[in-house]
Coordinates of C-alpha atoms in Angstrom, one line a residue:
N1 CA 16.3 38.0 89.7
V2 CA 13.8 35.7 91.4
L3 CA 15.2 32.2 91.6
P4 CA 13.1 29.0 91.3
G5 CA 12.4 27.5 94.7
S6 CA 12.7 30.8 96.5
S7 CA 8.9 31.1 97.0
N8 CA 9.1 34.6 95.5
T9 CA 10.1 36.1 98.8
M10 CA 12.1 39.4 98.9
A11 CA 14.6 37.9 101.4
N12 CA 15.8 35.3 98.8
R13 CA 16.2 37.6 95.8
S14 CA 19.5 38.9 94.6
D15 CA 20.3 42.6 94.3
P16 CA 19.2 43.8 90.9
F17 CA 22.4 45.8 90.5
N18 CA 24.6 42.8 91.1
L19 CA 26.7 41.5 88.2
D20 CA 26.5 38.0 86.8
V21 CA 29.3 35.7 88.0
H22 CA 30.5 33.2 85.4
G23 CA 27.6 34.2 83.1
T24 CA 24.9 33.5 85.6
N25 CA 23.2 34.6 88.8
A26 CA 25.7 34.3 91.7
Q27 CA 23.3 32.3 93.8
R28 CA 23.1 29.6 91.1
L29 CA 26.6 28.6 92.0
V30 CA 25.0 26.7 94.8
E31 CA 22.9 23.7 93.5
K32 CA 19.1 24.1 93.6
I33 CA 18.5 21.3 96.1
L34 CA 21.0 22.8 98.6
R35 CA 19.8 26.3 97.9
T36 CA 16.2 25.3 98.7
K37 CA 17.3 23.7 102.0
I38 CA 19.1 26.9 102.9
Y39 CA 16.0 29.0 102.2
A40 CA 14.0 26.7 104.4
S41 CA 16.5 26.6 107.3
Q42 CA 15.8 28.4 110.6
Y43 CA 19.3 30.0 110.6
W44 CA 18.7 31.6 107.2
K45 CA 15.4 33.0 108.3
E46 CA 16.5 34.3 111.6
A47 CA 20.2 35.2 111.4
C48 CA 20.7 35.9 107.7
F49 CA 17.6 38.1 107.2
G50 CA 18.5 41.7 106.2
L51 CA 22.2 41.2 106.4
T52 CA 24.5 43.7 104.7
A53 CA 28.2 43.7 104.0
E54 CA 28.9 45.4 107.3
T55 CA 26.6 43.2 109.5
L56 CA 27.7 40.0 107.8
V57 CA 31.1 40.3 109.6
D58 CA 29.4 39.8 113.0
R59 CA 27.8 36.6 111.8
A60 CA 31.1 35.4 110.3
L61 CA 32.9 35.9 113.6
E62 CA 30.4 33.5 115.3
L63 CA 31.3 30.6 113.0
T64 CA 32.8 27.6 114.8
H65 CA 33.2 25.1 111.9
I66 CA 33.0 24.8 108.1
G67 CA 31.1 22.4 105.9
G68 CA 28.3 21.9 103.5
T69 CA 25.6 19.7 104.9
Y70 CA 25.3 17.4 108.0
G71 CA 23.1 14.9 109.5
G72 CA 20.8 12.2 108.0
T73 CA 18.6 14.8 106.4
R74 CA 21.6 16.8 105.1
K75 CA 20.8 20.1 106.8
P76 CA 22.9 23.1 105.6
T77 CA 25.6 24.4 107.9
K78 CA 25.8 28.0 109.0
F79 CA 29.0 28.3 106.9
M80 CA 27.0 27.4 103.8
C81 CA 24.2 29.8 104.7
L82 CA 26.6 32.7 105.0
L83 CA 28.3 31.8 101.8
L84 CA 24.9 31.9 99.9
K85 CA 24.2 35.3 101.6
M86 CA 27.5 36.6 100.3
L87 CA 26.6 35.4 96.8
Q88 CA 23.3 37.2 97.2
I89 CA 24.6 40.6 98.3
Q90 CA 28.1 40.4 96.6
P91 CA 30.3 42.5 99.0
D92 CA 33.0 44.7 97.7
F93 CA 36.3 43.0 96.7
D94 CA 38.2 44.9 99.4
I95 CA 35.9 43.3 102.1
I96 CA 36.6 39.9 100.7
L97 CA 40.4 40.6 100.9
E98 CA 40.0 41.6 104.5
F99 CA 38.3 38.2 105.1
V100 CA 41.1 36.3 103.4
T101 CA 43.9 38.1 105.1
S102 CA 42.4 37.8 108.6
D103 CA 45.0 36.0 110.7
E104 CA 43.1 36.1 114.0
H105 CA 39.8 34.6 112.7
K106 CA 40.4 31.4 110.8
Y107 CA 36.7 30.7 110.0
V108 CA 36.3 34.2 108.6
R109 CA 39.3 33.4 106.4
C110 CA 37.8 30.2 105.2
L111 CA 34.5 32.0 104.3
G112 CA 36.4 34.6 102.3
A113 CA 38.6 32.0 100.6
M114 CA 35.5 30.0 99.6
Y115 CA 33.7 33.1 98.2
L116 CA 36.8 34.2 96.4
R117 CA 37.2 30.7 94.8
C118 CA 33.6 30.8 93.6
T119 CA 33.5 34.3 92.1
A120 CA 37.0 35.7 91.4
K121 CA 39.1 35.3 88.3
A122 CA 41.8 32.5 88.0
E123 CA 44.8 34.8 88.4
Q124 CA 43.2 36.4 91.5
I125 CA 42.4 33.1 93.0
Y126 CA 46.0 31.9 92.7
K127 CA 47.4 35.2 93.9
F128 CA 45.4 35.5 97.1
L129 CA 44.9 31.8 98.0
E130 CA 48.4 30.4 97.5
P131 CA 49.8 32.4 100.4
L132 CA 47.4 30.5 102.7
Y133 CA 49.5 27.4 102.2
A134 CA 51.6 28.7 105.0
D135 CA 48.7 28.7 107.4
F136 CA 48.5 25.5 109.4
A137 CA 45.6 26.4 111.8
K138 CA 43.3 23.6 112.8
I139 CA 39.7 23.8 111.4
R140 CA 36.7 21.8 112.5
L141 CA 34.9 20.3 109.5
R142 CA 31.3 19.0 109.8
T143 CA 30.0 16.6 107.1
F144 CA 27.1 14.1 106.9
E145 CA 29.6 11.5 108.2
G146 CA 30.4 13.5 111.4
W147 CA 33.1 15.8 112.7
S148 CA 36.8 15.9 111.7
V149 CA 39.7 18.2 112.0
I150 CA 41.8 19.5 109.0
R151 CA 44.4 22.2 108.5
M152 CA 44.0 25.4 106.7
D153 CA 46.5 24.5 104.0
E154 CA 44.5 21.3 103.3
F155 CA 41.3 23.3 102.8
V156 CA 43.1 25.7 100.5
D157 CA 44.6 22.9 98.5
E158 CA 41.1 21.4 98.1
L159 CA 39.9 24.7 96.7
L160 CA 42.7 25.0 94.2
S161 CA 42.8 21.4 93.0
A162 CA 39.4 19.7 93.6
D163 CA 36.1 20.1 91.7
Y164 CA 33.9 19.8 94.8
S165 CA 34.2 21.4 98.2
C166 CA 31.6 21.7 101.0
D167 CA 29.1 19.8 99.0
I168 CA 29.0 22.2 96.1
A169 CA 30.6 22.1 92.6
L170 CA 33.3 24.7 92.2
P171 CA 33.6 26.7 89.0
H172 CA 36.3 25.5 86.6
L173 CA 39.8 26.7 87.4
P174 CA 42.6 26.5 84.8
R175 CA 45.7 24.7 85.9
R176 CA 48.6 26.9 87.1
W177 CA 51.1 25.7 84.6
H178 CA 48.6 26.7 81.8
L179 CA 48.4 30.2 83.1
E180 CA 52.2 30.4 83.5
A181 CA 52.6 29.3 79.8
Q182 CA 50.3 32.2 78.8
G183 CA 52.2 34.7 80.9
V184 CA 49.3 35.4 83.2
L185 CA 51.1 34.1 86.3
R186 CA 54.7 34.1 87.3
P187 CA 56.3 30.8 88.4
R188 CA 55.5 30.0 92.0
T189 CA 58.3 30.7 94.5
P190 CA 58.6 28.1 97.3
L191 CA 57.8 29.3 100.8
V192 CA 60.6 27.2 102.2
E193 CA 64.1 26.8 100.7
P194 CA 65.2 23.2 99.8
A195 CA 67.1 21.3 102.5
E196 CA 70.1 20.6 100.3
E197 CA 70.8 24.3 99.7
S198 CA 70.5 25.1 103.4
V199 CA 73.0 22.3 104.1
D200 CA 75.4 23.6 101.5
E201 CA 75.2 27.1 102.9
A202 CA 75.8 25.9 106.4
S203 CA 79.0 24.0 105.3
K204 CA 80.2 27.1 103.4
A205 CA 79.7 29.2 106.5
E206 CA 81.7 26.7 108.6
E207 CA 84.5 26.8 106.1
D208 CA 84.5 30.6 106.0
A209 CA 84.6 30.7 109.8
A210 CA 87.5 28.2 109.9
A211 CA 89.6 30.0 107.3
P212 CA 90.6 33.0 109.5
D213 CA 91.6 30.6 112.3
D214 CA 93.9 28.7 110.0
A215 CA 95.5 31.9 108.7
A216 CA 96.1 33.2 112.3
G217 CA 97.7 29.8 113.2
G218 CA 100.5 30.1 110.6
G219 CA 98.8 28.8 107.5
D220 CA 99.7 25.2 107.5
G221 CA 99.6 24.6 103.8
G222 CA 96.0 25.6 103.2
G223 CA 94.8 24.8 106.7
S224 CA 92.5 22.1 107.9
S225 CA 88.9 22.7 108.8
R226 CA 87.6 23.0 112.3
T227 CA 86.0 19.6 112.1
E228 CA 89.3 18.0 111.1
R229 CA 91.1 19.6 114.0
K230 CA 88.5 18.2 116.3
R231 CA 88.9 14.8 114.8
K232 CA 92.7 15.0 115.3
S233 CA 92.3 16.1 118.9
K234 CA 89.9 13.3 119.6
G235 CA 92.0 10.7 117.9
D236 CA 89.6 10.3 114.9
G237 CA 86.8 8.9 117.0
A238 CA 86.6 5.4 118.3
Y239 CA 89.0 4.0 115.7
G240 CA 91.8 6.5 116.7
T241 CA 92.5 4.4 119.8
L242 CA 93.7 1.6 117.6
F243 CA 96.6 3.7 116.2
K244 CA 97.8 5.3 119.5
K245 CA 101.3 4.5 120.5
K246 CA 101.7 2.3 123.5
R247 CA 103.1 4.0 126.6
A248 CA 106.5 2.8 127.8
P249 CA 106.6 1.1 131.3
P250 CA 107.7 3.3 134.2
P251 CA 111.5 3.3 134.8
T252 CA 112.9 1.2 137.7
D253 CA 115.5 2.3 140.3
D254 CA 118.3 0.5 138.4
D255 CA 117.4 2.4 135.2
R256 CA 117.5 5.7 137.1
D257 CA 121.0 4.8 138.6
D258 CA 122.3 3.9 135.1
D259 CA 121.0 7.2 133.7
D260 CA 122.7 9.1 136.5
D261 CA 126.0 7.4 135.8
D262 CA 125.7 8.2 132.2
V263 CA 125.2 11.9 133.0
D264 CA 128.1 11.9 135.4
K265 CA 130.4 10.3 132.8
Q266 CA 129.4 13.0 130.3
R267 CA 130.3 15.7 132.8
G268 CA 133.7 14.2 133.6
G269 CA 133.2 12.4 136.8
S270 CA 130.8 10.5 139.0
R271 CA 128.5 12.0 141.6
D272 CA 130.4 10.3 144.4
D273 CA 133.7 11.8 143.4
A274 CA 132.2 15.3 143.4
A275 CA 130.8 14.7 146.9
D276 CA 134.3 13.5 148.2
S277 CA 136.0 16.5 146.8
L278 CA 133.6 18.8 148.5
D279 CA 134.1 17.1 151.9
V280 CA 137.9 17.4 151.6
A281 CA 137.7 21.1 150.8
A282 CA 135.4 21.8 153.8
T283 CA 137.7 19.8 156.1
N284 CA 140.9 21.7 155.0
E285 CA 139.1 25.1 155.7
L286 CA 138.2 23.9 159.2
R287 CA 141.8 22.7 159.8
A288 CA 143.2 26.0 158.6
K289 CA 141.1 27.9 161.1
L290 CA 142.4 25.6 163.9
G291 CA 146.0 26.1 162.7
L292 CA 146.5 22.5 161.5
K293 CA 148.0 21.3 158.3
P294 CA 145.7 20.5 155.4
L295 CA 145.1 16.9 154.5
R296 CA 146.5 17.2 151.0

């Protein structure tokens, strides 16, 4: 398993017990030019020498960005060096899943997702990478053009839809609809419900909440919704003021006197007559006490 351009050194050889990936040595998934640059880099010689599946985690936690090559001479990034090291030692699949499901360390997740995309089967790739669409963490990307910031879901979408990522050619990945037609994958369920359904559910909930109130109020022929009652109370918004009845002017003193006379007539006499009759009765009582004759 000595690769061309590796200078026949033991540090660059693959494990003889490793299985071939996509019909070839796993390290061959990285192009020869980039692979040769990685073998000649200082980070590969110092930090990646003698790494195992356990000690690789410590190096992955030190990552601060992702990318393929950078600078005018197209030097390999630490991310790409660790990816080649993983292709060389081929960690267990459980370790890769721990990388992919790591919520606290986003660059470890990116490294696991990149390795999974290069080595796993199509159904495994869709199964374990599609949930990462819900991750919107910011990621620093270093390219030969400079620095940029992307989101985790953008990086995952690039892995699932593009042919190149981080300056390497990705293995062929069948389209999802093709795997669904074969029965390998189930139809994808959206992570967020459509907005129309949520609006319909909200309107139904308001109608259900308004129904008990209408029933308790006497059931006015099916009952109006809560929004309709609010509109009625507010006069149907700004246009309701156009249909309000004009207030009558305040009554004058003459109008009050006329109203009092009408009431007195209905009772059988005027208010002045009632006052006179009361005065005569009081006077007769007083004259009776004094021993005088009554007036009438």
